[in-house]
GROMACS .gro file of C-alpha atoms in nm:
model
  338
    1MET     CA    1  -4.266  -3.426 -10.347
    2ALA     CA    2  -3.988  -3.165 -10.330
    3ILE     CA    3  -3.937  -3.201 -10.707
    4GLU     CA    4  -4.306  -3.135 -10.772
    5ARG     CA    5  -4.297  -2.818 -10.559
    6LYS     CA    6  -3.986  -2.696 -10.749
    7GLN     CA    7  -4.157  -2.756 -11.083
    8GLU     CA    8  -4.465  -2.563 -10.966
    9SER     CA    9  -4.238  -2.278 -10.849
   10ASP     CA   10  -4.057  -2.271 -11.183
   11LYS     CA   11  -4.387  -2.246 -11.369
   12GLY     CA   12  -4.475  -1.929 -11.183
   13ASN     CA   13  -4.136  -1.765 -11.245
   14ASP     CA   14  -4.174  -1.543 -11.560
   15VAL     CA   15  -3.859  -1.336 -11.497
   16ILE     CA   16  -3.616  -1.328 -11.792
   17GLU     CA   17  -3.260  -1.231 -11.706
   18MET     CA   18  -3.100  -0.962 -11.924
   19ASP     CA   19  -2.811  -1.193 -12.012
   20MET     CA   20  -3.061  -1.409 -12.197
   21LEU     CA   21  -3.169  -1.128 -12.430
   22PRO     CA   22  -3.004  -1.068 -12.770
   23ASN     CA   23  -2.808  -0.745 -12.822
   24GLU     CA   24  -3.080  -0.600 -13.044
   25ILE     CA   25  -3.337  -0.618 -12.764
   26VAL     CA   26  -3.094  -0.484 -12.503
   27ASN     CA   27  -3.010  -0.189 -12.727
   28MET     CA   28  -3.380  -0.111 -12.760
   29CYS     CA   29  -3.404  -0.106 -12.380
   30LEU     CA   30  -3.094   0.112 -12.347
   31ALA     CA   31  -3.242   0.366 -12.590
   32GLU     CA   32  -3.516   0.440 -12.337
   33LEU     CA   33  -3.273   0.527 -12.058
   34SER     CA   34  -3.133   0.866 -11.966
   35ALA     CA   35  -2.765   0.948 -12.014
   36ARG     CA   36  -2.711   0.917 -11.637
   37ASP     CA   37  -2.870   0.571 -11.633
   38LEU     CA   38  -2.657   0.464 -11.928
   39LEU     CA   39  -2.344   0.550 -11.733
   40HIS     CA   40  -2.473   0.335 -11.446
   41MET     CA   41  -2.540   0.048 -11.687
   42GLU     CA   42  -2.177   0.061 -11.797
   43MET     CA   43  -2.070  -0.046 -11.448
   44ILE     CA   44  -2.288  -0.358 -11.424
   45ASN     CA   45  -2.088  -0.598 -11.639
   46HIS     CA   46  -1.858  -0.621 -11.941
   47ARG     CA   47  -2.136  -0.693 -12.187
   48LEU     CA   48  -2.343  -0.389 -12.095
   49ARG     CA   49  -2.037  -0.168 -12.085
   50ASP     CA   50  -1.943  -0.275 -12.439
   51LEU     CA   51  -2.298  -0.219 -12.563
   52VAL     CA   52  -2.316   0.130 -12.414
   53LEU     CA   53  -1.972   0.226 -12.543
   54GLN     CA   54  -2.006   0.079 -12.892
   55ASN     CA   55  -2.357   0.201 -12.972
   56ASN     CA   56  -2.266   0.534 -13.131
   57ASN     CA   57  -2.622   0.596 -13.251
   58LEU     CA   58  -2.743   0.564 -12.893
   59TRP     CA   59  -2.533   0.862 -12.784
   60LYS     CA   60  -2.608   1.050 -13.106
   61ASP     CA   61  -2.976   1.036 -13.015
   62LYS     CA   62  -2.898   1.164 -12.664
   63VAL     CA   63  -2.698   1.458 -12.802
   64LYS     CA   64  -2.964   1.550 -13.058
   65LEU     CA   65  -3.241   1.521 -12.797
   66ARG     CA   66  -3.065   1.754 -12.553
   67TRP     CA   67  -2.897   2.004 -12.786
   68GLY     CA   68  -3.049   1.944 -13.129
   69MET     CA   69  -3.261   2.261 -13.124
   70GLN     CA   70  -2.974   2.501 -13.049
   71ALA     CA   71  -2.818   2.725 -13.312
   72ASN     CA   72  -2.502   2.514 -13.351
   73ASN     CA   73  -2.689   2.190 -13.425
   74SER     CA   74  -2.556   2.189 -13.783
   75LEU     CA   75  -2.206   2.136 -13.639
   76LEU     CA   76  -2.289   1.835 -13.424
   77GLU     CA   77  -2.187   1.575 -13.684
   78ALA     CA   78  -1.844   1.731 -13.737
   79SER     CA   79  -1.806   1.792 -13.363
   80SER     CA   80  -1.870   1.426 -13.286
   81VAL     CA   81  -1.587   1.322 -13.519
   82LEU     CA   82  -1.349   1.574 -13.366
   83ALA     CA   83  -1.450   1.465 -13.015
   84GLY     CA   84  -1.382   1.098 -13.094
   85GLY     CA   85  -1.745   0.986 -13.092
   86TRP     CA   86  -2.091   1.091 -12.981
   87LYS     CA   87  -2.043   0.976 -12.623
   88ASN     CA   88  -1.734   1.194 -12.586
   89LEU     CA   89  -1.919   1.487 -12.742
   90TYR     CA   90  -2.207   1.441 -12.496
   91ALA     CA   91  -1.962   1.443 -12.205
   92GLN     CA   92  -1.776   1.753 -12.326
   93LYS     CA   93  -2.095   1.947 -12.398
   94HIS     CA   94  -2.236   1.849 -12.058
   95VAL     CA   95  -1.921   1.970 -11.880
   96SER     CA   96  -1.914   2.292 -12.085
   97GLU     CA   97  -2.280   2.359 -12.007
   98LYS     CA   98  -2.230   2.312 -11.633
   99ARG     CA   99  -1.910   2.519 -11.625
  100ASN     CA  100  -2.048   2.815 -11.821
  101LYS     CA  101  -2.407   2.825 -11.694
  102PRO     CA  102  -2.611   3.047 -11.741
  103TRP     CA  103  -2.418   3.120 -12.063
  104VAL     CA  104  -2.446   2.905 -12.375
  105VAL     CA  105  -2.091   2.850 -12.500
  106PRO     CA  106  -1.962   2.599 -12.759
  107SER     CA  107  -1.763   2.304 -12.631
  108ASP     CA  108  -1.404   2.251 -12.750
  109PRO     CA  109  -1.502   2.010 -13.033
  110GLU     CA  110  -1.761   2.261 -13.155
  111ILE     CA  111  -1.501   2.538 -13.162
  112GLU     CA  112  -1.277   2.310 -13.368
  113ALA     CA  113  -1.569   2.240 -13.602
  114ILE     CA  114  -1.629   2.616 -13.638
  115LEU     CA  115  -1.262   2.668 -13.726
  116GLU     CA  116  -1.288   2.390 -13.985
  117LEU     CA  117  -1.592   2.561 -14.128
  118VAL     CA  118  -1.412   2.894 -14.160
  119ARG     CA  119  -1.111   2.729 -14.322
  120GLY     CA  120  -1.339   2.550 -14.566
  121ASP     CA  121  -1.200   2.211 -14.462
  122SER     CA  122  -1.531   2.050 -14.361
  123SER     CA  123  -1.706   1.810 -14.596
  124LEU     CA  124  -2.078   1.776 -14.657
  125ASP     CA  125  -2.065   1.414 -14.538
  126ARG     CA  126  -1.909   1.509 -14.206
  127VAL     CA  127  -2.108   1.818 -14.113
  128GLY     CA  128  -2.430   1.711 -14.279
  129SER     CA  129  -2.515   2.066 -14.379
  130PRO     CA  130  -2.449   2.268 -14.694
  131ILE     CA  131  -2.310   2.554 -14.486
  132SER     CA  132  -1.986   2.358 -14.466
  133LEU     CA  133  -1.910   2.397 -14.833
  134SER     CA  134  -1.696   2.682 -14.960
  135PRO     CA  135  -1.686   2.812 -15.317
  136THR     CA  136  -1.442   2.618 -15.533
  137SER     CA  137  -1.124   2.784 -15.651
  138SER     CA  138  -1.243   2.761 -16.012
  139VAL     CA  139  -1.556   2.959 -15.932
  140MET     CA  140  -1.356   3.223 -15.747
  141SER     CA  141  -1.105   3.248 -16.031
  142GLU     CA  142  -1.385   3.317 -16.277
  143MET     CA  143  -1.523   3.586 -16.046
  144ALA     CA  144  -1.186   3.767 -16.027
  145PRO     CA  145  -0.990   3.676 -16.343
  146ALA     CA  146  -0.776   3.991 -16.333
  147ARG     CA  147  -0.646   3.917 -15.985
  148GLY     CA  148  -0.573   3.551 -16.023
  149LEU     CA  149  -0.571   3.305 -15.735
  150LYS     CA  150  -0.300   3.452 -15.512
  151ARG     CA  151  -0.436   3.368 -15.168
  152GLY     CA  152  -0.622   3.057 -15.071
  153LEU     CA  153  -0.829   3.219 -14.798
  154THR     CA  154  -0.903   3.571 -14.675
  155VAL     CA  155  -1.082   3.613 -14.341
  156LEU     CA  156  -1.223   3.944 -14.222
  157LEU     CA  157  -1.344   3.970 -13.862
  158LEU     CA  158  -1.605   4.230 -13.770
  159LEU     CA  159  -1.620   4.283 -13.391
  160ASP     CA  160  -1.910   4.467 -13.232
  161GLY     CA  161  -1.764   4.721 -12.989
  162SER     CA  162  -2.090   4.904 -12.913
  163SER     CA  163  -2.220   4.971 -12.564
  164SER     CA  164  -2.475   4.688 -12.576
  165VAL     CA  165  -2.181   4.446 -12.564
  166THR     CA  166  -2.036   4.391 -12.215
  167ARG     CA  167  -1.665   4.380 -12.142
  168GLU     CA  168  -1.690   4.003 -12.088
  169ASP     CA  169  -1.860   3.963 -12.427
  170PHE     CA  170  -1.592   4.174 -12.597
  171ASP     CA  171  -1.319   3.968 -12.428
  172ALA     CA  172  -1.489   3.653 -12.561
  173MET     CA  173  -1.476   3.800 -12.913
  174LYS     CA  174  -1.106   3.879 -12.874
  175SER     CA  175  -1.034   3.532 -12.738
  176PHE     CA  176  -1.206   3.366 -13.034
  177THR     CA  177  -1.019   3.599 -13.274
  178ARG     CA  178  -0.683   3.499 -13.126
  179LYS     CA  179  -0.773   3.131 -13.144
  180LEU     CA  180  -0.880   3.164 -13.507
  181ILE     CA  181  -0.564   3.349 -13.607
  182ASP     CA  182  -0.341   3.089 -13.438
  183ASN     CA  183  -0.538   2.812 -13.609
  184LEU     CA  184  -0.507   2.976 -13.951
  185ARG     CA  185  -0.134   3.027 -13.906
  186GLU     CA  186  -0.094   2.656 -13.837
  187ARG     CA  187  -0.352   2.504 -14.073
  188ARG     CA  188  -0.384   2.759 -14.355
  189PRO     CA  189  -0.054   2.945 -14.392
  190ASP     CA  190  -0.174   3.066 -14.734
  191SER     CA  191  -0.444   3.277 -14.568
  192ALA     CA  192  -0.472   3.644 -14.479
  193VAL     CA  193  -0.675   3.822 -14.212
  194GLY     CA  194  -0.821   4.165 -14.144
  195LEU     CA  195  -0.999   4.309 -13.841
  196ILE     CA  196  -1.268   4.575 -13.817
  197GLN     CA  197  -1.422   4.698 -13.492
  198PHE     CA  198  -1.749   4.886 -13.519
  199ASN     CA  199  -2.006   5.082 -13.323
  200GLN     CA  200  -2.208   5.339 -13.519
  201SER     CA  201  -1.917   5.349 -13.765
  202PRO     CA  202  -1.649   5.096 -13.861
  203ARG     CA  203  -1.281   5.129 -13.776
  204THR     CA  204  -1.020   4.917 -13.952
  205ILE     CA  205  -0.789   4.786 -13.679
  206ILE     CA  206  -0.588   4.547 -13.899
  207PRO     CA  207  -0.599   4.589 -14.279
  208ILE     CA  208  -0.597   4.267 -14.482
  209CYS     CA  209  -0.250   4.118 -14.447
  210ASP     CA  210  -0.062   3.791 -14.420
  211ILE     CA  211  -0.072   3.643 -14.072
  212SER     CA  212   0.223   3.764 -13.865
  213GLU     CA  213   0.323   3.682 -13.509
  214ASP     CA  214   0.232   4.029 -13.378
  215ILE     CA  215  -0.136   4.014 -13.479
  216PRO     CA  216  -0.256   3.835 -13.160
  217GLU     CA  217  -0.079   4.104 -12.955
  218ARG     CA  218  -0.255   4.377 -13.155
  219VAL     CA  219  -0.586   4.204 -13.085
  220ASP     CA  220  -0.509   4.193 -12.713
  221LYS     CA  221  -0.438   4.568 -12.703
  222MET     CA  222  -0.762   4.660 -12.881
  223GLN     CA  223  -0.996   4.870 -12.665
  224GLN     CA  224  -1.374   4.858 -12.697
  225LEU     CA  225  -1.518   5.160 -12.879
  226MET     CA  226  -1.861   5.176 -12.707
  227GLY     CA  227  -2.145   5.378 -12.865
  228SER     CA  228  -2.444   5.270 -13.077
  229THR     CA  229  -2.457   4.997 -13.343
  230ASP     CA  230  -2.461   4.996 -13.723
  231ILE     CA  231  -2.399   4.647 -13.863
  232ALA     CA  232  -2.437   4.735 -14.233
  233ALA     CA  233  -2.141   4.975 -14.235
  234PRO     CA  234  -1.870   4.721 -14.135
  235ILE     CA  235  -2.003   4.466 -14.386
  236LYS     CA  236  -1.976   4.732 -14.657
  237THR     CA  237  -1.624   4.820 -14.539
  238ALA     CA  238  -1.524   4.453 -14.550
  239HIS     CA  239  -1.652   4.433 -14.908
  240GLU     CA  240  -1.449   4.742 -15.000
  241LEU     CA  241  -1.132   4.602 -14.840
  242LEU     CA  242  -1.168   4.279 -15.035
  243THR     CA  243  -1.226   4.473 -15.356
  244GLU     CA  244  -0.913   4.682 -15.300
  245ASP     CA  245  -0.696   4.385 -15.200
  246GLY     CA  246  -0.468   4.310 -15.495
  247ASN     CA  247  -0.386   3.963 -15.366
  248PHE     CA  248  -0.744   3.848 -15.328
  249GLY     CA  249  -0.866   3.565 -15.545
  250GLY     CA  250  -0.949   3.268 -15.327
  251ASP     CA  251  -1.217   3.195 -15.068
  252ALA     CA  252  -1.344   3.502 -14.882
  253VAL     CA  253  -1.500   3.470 -14.537
  254VAL     CA  254  -1.649   3.746 -14.323
  255LEU     CA  255  -1.711   3.674 -13.954
  256LEU     CA  256  -1.959   3.905 -13.784
  257LEU     CA  257  -1.939   3.888 -13.402
  258SER     CA  258  -2.228   4.081 -13.251
  259ASP     CA  259  -2.540   4.073 -13.035
  260GLY     CA  260  -2.734   4.185 -13.344
  261GLN     CA  261  -2.904   4.467 -13.155
  262THR     CA  262  -2.989   4.715 -13.430
  263SER     CA  263  -3.290   4.875 -13.596
  264THR     CA  264  -3.507   4.705 -13.857
  265SER     CA  265  -3.389   4.940 -14.132
  266GLU     CA  266  -3.022   4.876 -14.047
  267LEU     CA  267  -3.086   4.504 -14.037
  268GLU     CA  268  -3.232   4.518 -14.388
  269ALA     CA  269  -2.934   4.728 -14.502
  270SER     CA  270  -2.702   4.465 -14.351
  271GLN     CA  271  -2.874   4.195 -14.553
  272ARG     CA  272  -2.832   4.395 -14.874
  273GLU     CA  273  -2.462   4.455 -14.807
  274ALA     CA  274  -2.404   4.087 -14.728
  275ARG     CA  275  -2.591   3.981 -15.042
  276SER     CA  276  -2.390   4.220 -15.256
  277ALA     CA  277  -2.059   4.090 -15.117
  278ALA     CA  278  -2.170   3.732 -15.186
  279GLU     CA  279  -2.279   3.804 -15.541
  280LEU     CA  280  -1.976   4.012 -15.642
  281MET     CA  281  -1.696   3.853 -15.437
  282GLY     CA  282  -1.830   3.510 -15.340
  283VAL     CA  283  -1.816   3.603 -14.972
  284ARG     CA  284  -1.937   3.356 -14.710
  285LEU     CA  285  -2.062   3.539 -14.401
  286PHE     CA  286  -2.091   3.372 -14.063
  287ALA     CA  287  -2.272   3.562 -13.789
  288PHE     CA  288  -2.176   3.474 -13.431
  289GLY     CA  289  -2.414   3.562 -13.150
  290VAL     CA  290  -2.233   3.721 -12.856
  291GLY     CA  291  -2.414   3.895 -12.573
  292ARG     CA  292  -2.678   3.887 -12.305
  293ASP     CA  293  -2.970   3.940 -12.542
  294VAL     CA  294  -2.877   3.820 -12.890
  295ASP     CA  295  -3.105   3.883 -13.188
  296GLU     CA  296  -3.052   3.536 -13.330
  297MET     CA  297  -3.324   3.572 -13.592
  298GLY     CA  298  -3.175   3.893 -13.726
  299LEU     CA  299  -2.819   3.759 -13.738
  300ASN     CA  300  -2.943   3.443 -13.905
  301ARG     CA  301  -3.112   3.655 -14.175
  302ILE     CA  302  -2.786   3.841 -14.241
  303ALA     CA  303  -2.587   3.519 -14.275
  304ALA     CA  304  -2.854   3.357 -14.495
  305SER     CA  305  -2.831   3.653 -14.733
  306THR     CA  306  -2.501   3.515 -14.867
  307HIS     CA  307  -2.668   3.199 -14.995
  308ILE     CA  308  -2.680   3.222 -15.376
  309GLU     CA  309  -2.916   2.998 -15.571
  310CYS     CA  310  -2.809   2.834 -15.896
  311GLU     CA  311  -2.899   3.069 -16.183
  312GLN     CA  312  -2.872   3.069 -16.563
  313LEU     CA  313  -2.808   3.408 -16.721
  314LEU     CA  314  -2.954   3.528 -17.052
  315ASP     CA  315  -2.629   3.448 -17.235
  316GLY     CA  316  -2.650   3.088 -17.112
  317THR     CA  317  -2.387   3.126 -16.839
  318ILE     CA  318  -2.472   2.918 -16.535
  319ILE     CA  319  -2.398   3.069 -16.195
  320PRO     CA  320  -2.349   2.773 -15.960
  321GLU     CA  321  -2.514   2.758 -15.620
  322ARG     CA  322  -2.304   2.894 -15.337
  323PRO     CA  323  -2.422   2.788 -14.991
  324GLY     CA  324  -2.307   3.103 -14.810
  325GLY     CA  325  -2.267   3.113 -14.434
  326ALA     CA  326  -2.471   3.052 -14.121
  327TYR     CA  327  -2.561   3.180 -13.777
  328LEU     CA  328  -2.372   3.025 -13.485
  329THR     CA  329  -2.365   3.086 -13.110
  330LEU     CA  330  -2.039   3.198 -12.953
  331ARG     CA  331  -2.162   3.327 -12.616
  332ARG     CA  332  -2.516   3.414 -12.518
  333MET     CA  333  -2.735   3.411 -12.211
  334GLU     CA  334  -2.979   3.124 -12.166
  335ARG     CA  335  -3.327   3.237 -12.264
  336SER     CA  336  -3.469   3.127 -11.928
  337MET     CA  337  -3.243   3.382 -11.758
  338LEU     CA  338  -3.358   3.682 -11.964
   0.00000   0.00000   0.00000
C-alpha cells in the first residue's frame, strides 16, 4: 500500500533537477540571467561555476548589451583580449562606471586598446573594425619618396585649451598624453611626438621630436590657454608640421582631444583640413571627446574625413583604401545628467 502511494506521488512530480540537464540547455538558461544572477550561479556548485566562467560568449553578450551602443564599442573585442576575457572586461567596465559616475571614462583595458590603435599594433581580427588598420609602410613610402622611411610612427596631439573645457577635463587630456608618451617610449621607440594646444589659434608646445625623458614634465607644466575654439587651425598646423618634418615617412597619427564645441562653418573647415592631411600625408585622425557637453557627432565627422576610398586614377594608378581614424570617448558627462 505504501509502495502504491509512492508511485502515485512520483507520477505527479514533474520537477527536473538542473543536474539532469545537458550543458547546452543550461547555457541557454544562463543566457537569460542578469550579470548579477550569473555571479550568484557561480557559487551554487562546481559545474555551474565552470559553465559561467568558461562561456565567453555569454559574457560577450552581457558586455555588448550594456555598453554596445557607446562610442568605444569598436574597441570591445580588443579590450576583451587585453582584459583576459569578456567576464574580466565586464567586471572592469562595471567598476570603472561606478567609480567615475556621472562621467563616462574608458576602463583600463580600453585605454590599452586605444594605445594599440594609435601605435597601429591592432589587427582587424582582434578589434573587428577597420579603424584598427594603419597604412602600410609601402603605401607611405610611395606617398613621400623623397623623405624615405625614417620614422616608423609620428604622433601629433592637439589639446583643446579653450574656456569650454574645464580644468578637470584639461587635466584628463594631460594625463592621457603622458600615458601615451610613456607607452610609445616603451613599445614604439622608433616614434616621434609633437604637441599643439589650441583655443581660437594653435600654439605649438612641443615640435615634432624623438621621445625624450623630459617631455612628460613639459606636459605637466603646460597651462590651459582659455578663450574660444577653432578646431580647423590646429589640424592645419599639424599638417604643416608633418610636411616640414624631414624625418617623416612612416605612419602619421593626429589625436584631437576636444569637446568639439565649435561653429558649423569651423566644423566643415576642420573636415576639409583633416581630409587634406589624409590624402596628402596618409594621416589617421582620432578624435577624443572630452568635456561636459561633447559634440560627438561633429567629432565623429572630423575623424571620418580621413577615411579614403579605393580609387583608380586616370593613368591607371590605384590608390588603396585607407581606413582613417575614428571618434572615441575619453571623458564625457552622461547624457542623462545634461
